PDB file of C-alpha atoms and ligand atoms in Angstrom:
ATOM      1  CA  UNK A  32      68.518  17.897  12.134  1.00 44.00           C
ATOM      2  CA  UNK A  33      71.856  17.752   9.697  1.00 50.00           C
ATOM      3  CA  UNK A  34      71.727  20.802   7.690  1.00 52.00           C
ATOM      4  CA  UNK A  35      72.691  20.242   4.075  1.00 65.00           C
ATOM      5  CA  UNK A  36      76.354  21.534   4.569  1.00 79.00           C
ATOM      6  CA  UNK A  37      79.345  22.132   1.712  1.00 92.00           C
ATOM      7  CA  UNK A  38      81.574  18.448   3.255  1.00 95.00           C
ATOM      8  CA  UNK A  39      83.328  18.849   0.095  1.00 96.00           C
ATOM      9  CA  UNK A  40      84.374  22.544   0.566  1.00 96.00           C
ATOM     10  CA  UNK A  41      84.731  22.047   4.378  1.00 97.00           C
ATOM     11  CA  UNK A  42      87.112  19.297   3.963  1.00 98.00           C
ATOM     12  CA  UNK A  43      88.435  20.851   1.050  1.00 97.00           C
ATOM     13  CA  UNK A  44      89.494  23.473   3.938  1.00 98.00           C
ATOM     14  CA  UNK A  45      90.856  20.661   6.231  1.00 98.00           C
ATOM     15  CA  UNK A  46      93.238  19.572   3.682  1.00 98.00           C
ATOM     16  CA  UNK A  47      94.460  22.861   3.393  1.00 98.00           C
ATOM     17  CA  UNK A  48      95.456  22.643   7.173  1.00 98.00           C
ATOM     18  CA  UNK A  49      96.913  19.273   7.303  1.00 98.00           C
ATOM     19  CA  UNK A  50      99.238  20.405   4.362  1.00 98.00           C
ATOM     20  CA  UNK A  51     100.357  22.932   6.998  1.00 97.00           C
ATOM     21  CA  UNK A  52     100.911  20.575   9.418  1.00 97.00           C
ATOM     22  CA  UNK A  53     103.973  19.147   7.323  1.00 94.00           C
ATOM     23  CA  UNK A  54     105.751  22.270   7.266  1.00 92.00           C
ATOM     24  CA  UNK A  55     106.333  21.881  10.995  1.00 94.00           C
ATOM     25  CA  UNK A  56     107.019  18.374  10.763  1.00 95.00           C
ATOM     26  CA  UNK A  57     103.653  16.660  11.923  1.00 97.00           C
ATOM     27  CA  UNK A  58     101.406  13.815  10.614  1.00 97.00           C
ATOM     28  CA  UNK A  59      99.363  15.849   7.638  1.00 98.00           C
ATOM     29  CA  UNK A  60      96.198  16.064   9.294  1.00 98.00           C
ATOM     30  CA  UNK A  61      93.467  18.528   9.687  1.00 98.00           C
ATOM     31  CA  UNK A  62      90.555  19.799  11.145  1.00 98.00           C
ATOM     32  CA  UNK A  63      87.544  22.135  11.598  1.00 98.00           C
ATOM     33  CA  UNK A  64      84.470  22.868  13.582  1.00 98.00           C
ATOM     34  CA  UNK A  65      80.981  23.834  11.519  1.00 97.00           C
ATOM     35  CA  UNK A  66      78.585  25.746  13.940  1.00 95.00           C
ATOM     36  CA  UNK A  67      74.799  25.088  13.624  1.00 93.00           C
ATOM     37  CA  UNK A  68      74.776  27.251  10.748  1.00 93.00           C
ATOM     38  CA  UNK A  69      77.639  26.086   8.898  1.00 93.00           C
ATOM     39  CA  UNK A  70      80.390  28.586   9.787  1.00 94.00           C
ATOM     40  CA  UNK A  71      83.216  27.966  10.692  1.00 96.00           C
ATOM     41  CA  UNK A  72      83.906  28.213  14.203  1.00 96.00           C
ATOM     42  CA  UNK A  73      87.803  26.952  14.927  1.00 97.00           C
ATOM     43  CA  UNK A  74      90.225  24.880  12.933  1.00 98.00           C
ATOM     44  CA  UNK A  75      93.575  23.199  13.505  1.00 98.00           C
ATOM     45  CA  UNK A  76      96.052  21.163  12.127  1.00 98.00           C
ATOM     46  CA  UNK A  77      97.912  18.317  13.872  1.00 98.00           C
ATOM     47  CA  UNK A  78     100.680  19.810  16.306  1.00 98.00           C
ATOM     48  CA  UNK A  79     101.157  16.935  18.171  1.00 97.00           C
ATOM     49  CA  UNK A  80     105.673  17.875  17.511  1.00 97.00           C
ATOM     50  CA  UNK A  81     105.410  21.324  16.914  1.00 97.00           C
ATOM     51  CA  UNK A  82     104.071  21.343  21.044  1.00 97.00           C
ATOM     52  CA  UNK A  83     105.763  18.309  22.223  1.00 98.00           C
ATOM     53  CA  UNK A  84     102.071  17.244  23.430  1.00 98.00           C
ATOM     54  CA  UNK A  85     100.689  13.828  22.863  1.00 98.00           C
ATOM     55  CA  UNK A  86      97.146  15.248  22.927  1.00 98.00           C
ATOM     56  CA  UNK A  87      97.758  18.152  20.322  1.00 98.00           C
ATOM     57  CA  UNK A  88      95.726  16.046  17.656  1.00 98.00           C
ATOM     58  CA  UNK A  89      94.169  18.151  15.213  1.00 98.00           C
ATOM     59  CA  UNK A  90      90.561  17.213  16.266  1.00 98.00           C
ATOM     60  CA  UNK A  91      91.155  18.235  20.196  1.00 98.00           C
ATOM     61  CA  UNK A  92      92.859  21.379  19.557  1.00 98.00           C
ATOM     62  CA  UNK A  93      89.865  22.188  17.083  1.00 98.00           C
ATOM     63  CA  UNK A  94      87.361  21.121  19.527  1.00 98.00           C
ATOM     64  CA  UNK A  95      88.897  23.343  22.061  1.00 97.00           C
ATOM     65  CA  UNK A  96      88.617  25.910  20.711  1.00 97.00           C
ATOM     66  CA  UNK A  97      85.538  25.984  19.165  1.00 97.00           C
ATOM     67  CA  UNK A  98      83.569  25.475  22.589  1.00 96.00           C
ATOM     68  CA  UNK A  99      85.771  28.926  23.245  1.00 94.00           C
ATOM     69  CA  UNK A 100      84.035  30.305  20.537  1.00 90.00           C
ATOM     70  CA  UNK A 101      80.660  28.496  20.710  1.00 84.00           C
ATOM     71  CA  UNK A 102      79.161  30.460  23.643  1.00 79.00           C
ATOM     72  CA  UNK A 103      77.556  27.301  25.267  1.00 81.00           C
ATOM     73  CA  UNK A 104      80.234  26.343  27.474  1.00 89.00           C
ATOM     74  CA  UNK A 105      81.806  23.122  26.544  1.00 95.00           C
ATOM     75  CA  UNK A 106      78.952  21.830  24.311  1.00 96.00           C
ATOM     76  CA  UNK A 107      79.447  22.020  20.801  1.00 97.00           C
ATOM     77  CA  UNK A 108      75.475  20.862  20.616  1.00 95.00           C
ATOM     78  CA  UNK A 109      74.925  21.401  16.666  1.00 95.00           C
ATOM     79  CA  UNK A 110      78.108  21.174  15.422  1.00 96.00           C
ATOM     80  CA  UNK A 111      79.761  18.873  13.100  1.00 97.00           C
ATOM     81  CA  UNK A 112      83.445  17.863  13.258  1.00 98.00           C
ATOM     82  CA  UNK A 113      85.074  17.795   9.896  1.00 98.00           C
ATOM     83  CA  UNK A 114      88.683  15.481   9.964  1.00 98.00           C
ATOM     84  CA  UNK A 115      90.980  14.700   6.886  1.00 98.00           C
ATOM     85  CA  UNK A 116      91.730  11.194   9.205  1.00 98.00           C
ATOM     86  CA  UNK A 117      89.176   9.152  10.903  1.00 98.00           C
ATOM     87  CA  UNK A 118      89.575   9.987  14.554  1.00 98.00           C
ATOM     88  CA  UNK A 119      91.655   8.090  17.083  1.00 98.00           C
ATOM     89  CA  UNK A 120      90.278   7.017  20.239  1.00 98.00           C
ATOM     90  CA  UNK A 121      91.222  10.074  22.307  1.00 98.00           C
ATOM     91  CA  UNK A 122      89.774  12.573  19.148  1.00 98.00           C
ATOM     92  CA  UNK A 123      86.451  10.000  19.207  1.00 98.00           C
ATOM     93  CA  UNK A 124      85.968   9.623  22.736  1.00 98.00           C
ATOM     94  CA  UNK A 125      86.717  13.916  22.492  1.00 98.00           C
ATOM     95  CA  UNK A 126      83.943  14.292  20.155  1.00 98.00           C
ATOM     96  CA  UNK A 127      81.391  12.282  21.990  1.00 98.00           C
ATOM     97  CA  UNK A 128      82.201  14.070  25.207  1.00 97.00           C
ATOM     98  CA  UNK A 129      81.885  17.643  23.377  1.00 97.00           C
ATOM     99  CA  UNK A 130      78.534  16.329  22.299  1.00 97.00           C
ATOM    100  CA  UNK A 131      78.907  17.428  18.326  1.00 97.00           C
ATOM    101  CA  UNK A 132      75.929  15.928  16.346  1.00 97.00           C
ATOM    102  CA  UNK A 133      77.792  14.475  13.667  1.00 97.00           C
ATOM    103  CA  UNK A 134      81.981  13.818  12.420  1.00 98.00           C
ATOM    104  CA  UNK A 135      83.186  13.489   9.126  1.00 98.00           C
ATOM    105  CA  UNK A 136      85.798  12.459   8.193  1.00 98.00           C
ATOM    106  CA  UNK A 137      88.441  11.708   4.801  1.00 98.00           C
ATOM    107  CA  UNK A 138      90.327   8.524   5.192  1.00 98.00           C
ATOM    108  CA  UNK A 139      89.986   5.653   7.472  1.00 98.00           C
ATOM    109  CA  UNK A 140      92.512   5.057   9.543  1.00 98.00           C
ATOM    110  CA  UNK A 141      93.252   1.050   9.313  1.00 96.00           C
ATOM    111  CA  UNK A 142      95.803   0.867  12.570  1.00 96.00           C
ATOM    112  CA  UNK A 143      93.803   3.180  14.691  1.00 97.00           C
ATOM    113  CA  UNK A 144      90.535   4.722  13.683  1.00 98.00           C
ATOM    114  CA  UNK A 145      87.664   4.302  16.450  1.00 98.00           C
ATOM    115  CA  UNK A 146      84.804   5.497  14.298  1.00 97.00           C
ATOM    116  CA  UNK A 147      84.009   2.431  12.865  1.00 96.00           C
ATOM    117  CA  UNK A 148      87.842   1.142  11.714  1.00 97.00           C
ATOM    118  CA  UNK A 149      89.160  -0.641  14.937  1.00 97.00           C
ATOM    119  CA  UNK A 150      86.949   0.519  17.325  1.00 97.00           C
ATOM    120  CA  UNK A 151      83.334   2.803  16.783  1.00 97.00           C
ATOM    121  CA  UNK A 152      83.542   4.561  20.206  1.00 97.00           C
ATOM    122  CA  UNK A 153      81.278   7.487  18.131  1.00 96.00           C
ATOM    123  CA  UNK A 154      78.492   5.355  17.837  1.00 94.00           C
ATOM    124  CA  UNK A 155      78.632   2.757  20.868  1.00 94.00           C
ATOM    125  CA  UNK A 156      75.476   2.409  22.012  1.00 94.00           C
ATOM    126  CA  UNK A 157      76.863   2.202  25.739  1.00 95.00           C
ATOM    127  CA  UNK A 158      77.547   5.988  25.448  1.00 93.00           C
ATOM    128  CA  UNK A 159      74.966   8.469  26.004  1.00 91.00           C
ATOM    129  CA  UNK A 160      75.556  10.611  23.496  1.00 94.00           C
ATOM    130  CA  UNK A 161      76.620   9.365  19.775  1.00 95.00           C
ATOM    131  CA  UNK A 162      77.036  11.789  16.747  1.00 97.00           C
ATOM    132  CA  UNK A 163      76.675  10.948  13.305  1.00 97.00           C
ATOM    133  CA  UNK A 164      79.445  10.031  11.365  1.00 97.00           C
ATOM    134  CA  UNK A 165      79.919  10.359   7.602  1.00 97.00           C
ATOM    135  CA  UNK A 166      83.148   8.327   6.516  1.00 98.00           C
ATOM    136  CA  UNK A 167      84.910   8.718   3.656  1.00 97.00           C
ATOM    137  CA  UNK A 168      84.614  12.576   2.424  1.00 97.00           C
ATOM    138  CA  UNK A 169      87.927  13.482  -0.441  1.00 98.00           C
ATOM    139  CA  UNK A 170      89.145  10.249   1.148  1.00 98.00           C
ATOM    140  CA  UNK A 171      91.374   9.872  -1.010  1.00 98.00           C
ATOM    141  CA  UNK A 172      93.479  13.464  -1.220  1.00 98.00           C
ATOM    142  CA  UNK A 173      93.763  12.899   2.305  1.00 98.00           C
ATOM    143  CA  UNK A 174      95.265   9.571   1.928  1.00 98.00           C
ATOM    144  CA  UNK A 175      97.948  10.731  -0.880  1.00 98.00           C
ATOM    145  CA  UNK A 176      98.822  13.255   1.233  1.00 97.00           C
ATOM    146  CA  UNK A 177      99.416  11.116   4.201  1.00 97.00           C
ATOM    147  CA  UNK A 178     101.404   8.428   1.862  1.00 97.00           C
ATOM    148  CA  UNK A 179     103.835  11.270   0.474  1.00 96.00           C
ATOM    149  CA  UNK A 180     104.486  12.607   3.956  1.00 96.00           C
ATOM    150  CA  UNK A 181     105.039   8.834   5.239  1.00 94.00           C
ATOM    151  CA  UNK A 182     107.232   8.421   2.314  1.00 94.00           C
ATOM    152  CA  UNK A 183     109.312  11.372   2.756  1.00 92.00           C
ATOM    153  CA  UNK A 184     110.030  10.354   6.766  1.00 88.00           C
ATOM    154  CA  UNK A 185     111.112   6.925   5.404  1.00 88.00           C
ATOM    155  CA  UNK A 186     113.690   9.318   3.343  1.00 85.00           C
ATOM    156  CA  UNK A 187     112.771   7.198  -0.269  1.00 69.00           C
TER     157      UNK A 187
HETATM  158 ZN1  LIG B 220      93.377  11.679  17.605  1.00 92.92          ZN
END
């Protein structure tokens, strides 16, 4: 079912987009939609500031719009969910509802992550739908960049 995909590139891609997100001011984190065949069918970078919206998480506005592009209505059936940062539980519970097959993501995310951190929302078996995740993809690029950015707000 999992086609053999480029996670390296993709993610390689994601970074790109959570550097972005810094310019603006927001938590360095990005994100991209694979369709069944490995395109790329949206991306986004965190613009949770840059909108003044506690929902503009990298992973929803990507999901958003790649249903928009996806041509199945909301379902983003055979798709995979690339994330430099393992998801939250809004951007989990998001990618179980959008009904991806599988999320990958960089770092995990100690003080919030609910794919397998704090919480596994992706894969409770209480759900009805639960994608496969693959943890830990250029894990650590996405961590440095987080720690610089985290450094930089703390002004040392
Ligand atoms: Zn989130």
């Amino acid at each position: 079912m999992t086609l053999d995909l480029d996670l390296d590139a993709a993610m390689g891609r994601a970074l790109e987009l959570a550097a972005a997100a810094q310019e603006w001011g927001d938590t360095p984190i990005g994100a991209l939609v694979l369709g069944p065949d490995g395109a790329v069918l949206a991306e986004a970078a965190n613009e949770r500031e840059k909108r003044g919206d506690p929902t503009a998480h990298a992973e929803v506005l990507a999901l958003r719009a790649a249903a928009e592009q996806h041509g199945d209505g909301w379902r983003l059936t055979g798709c995979t969910l690339v994330v430099t940062l393992e998801p939250c539980t809004m951007c989990a519970g998001a990618s179980v509802l959008s009904r991806v097959d599988r999320v990958v993501y960089g770092a995990d995310d100690p003080k919030a992550g609910a794919a397998g951190s704090l919480w596994d929302v992706v894969r409770d078996r209480r759900l009805n739908h639960r994608p496969e995740v693959t943890a830990g993809v250029r894990a650590e690029e996405s961590a440095t960049l987080l720690r610089a950015f985290f450094r930089a707000q703390r002004g040392l």
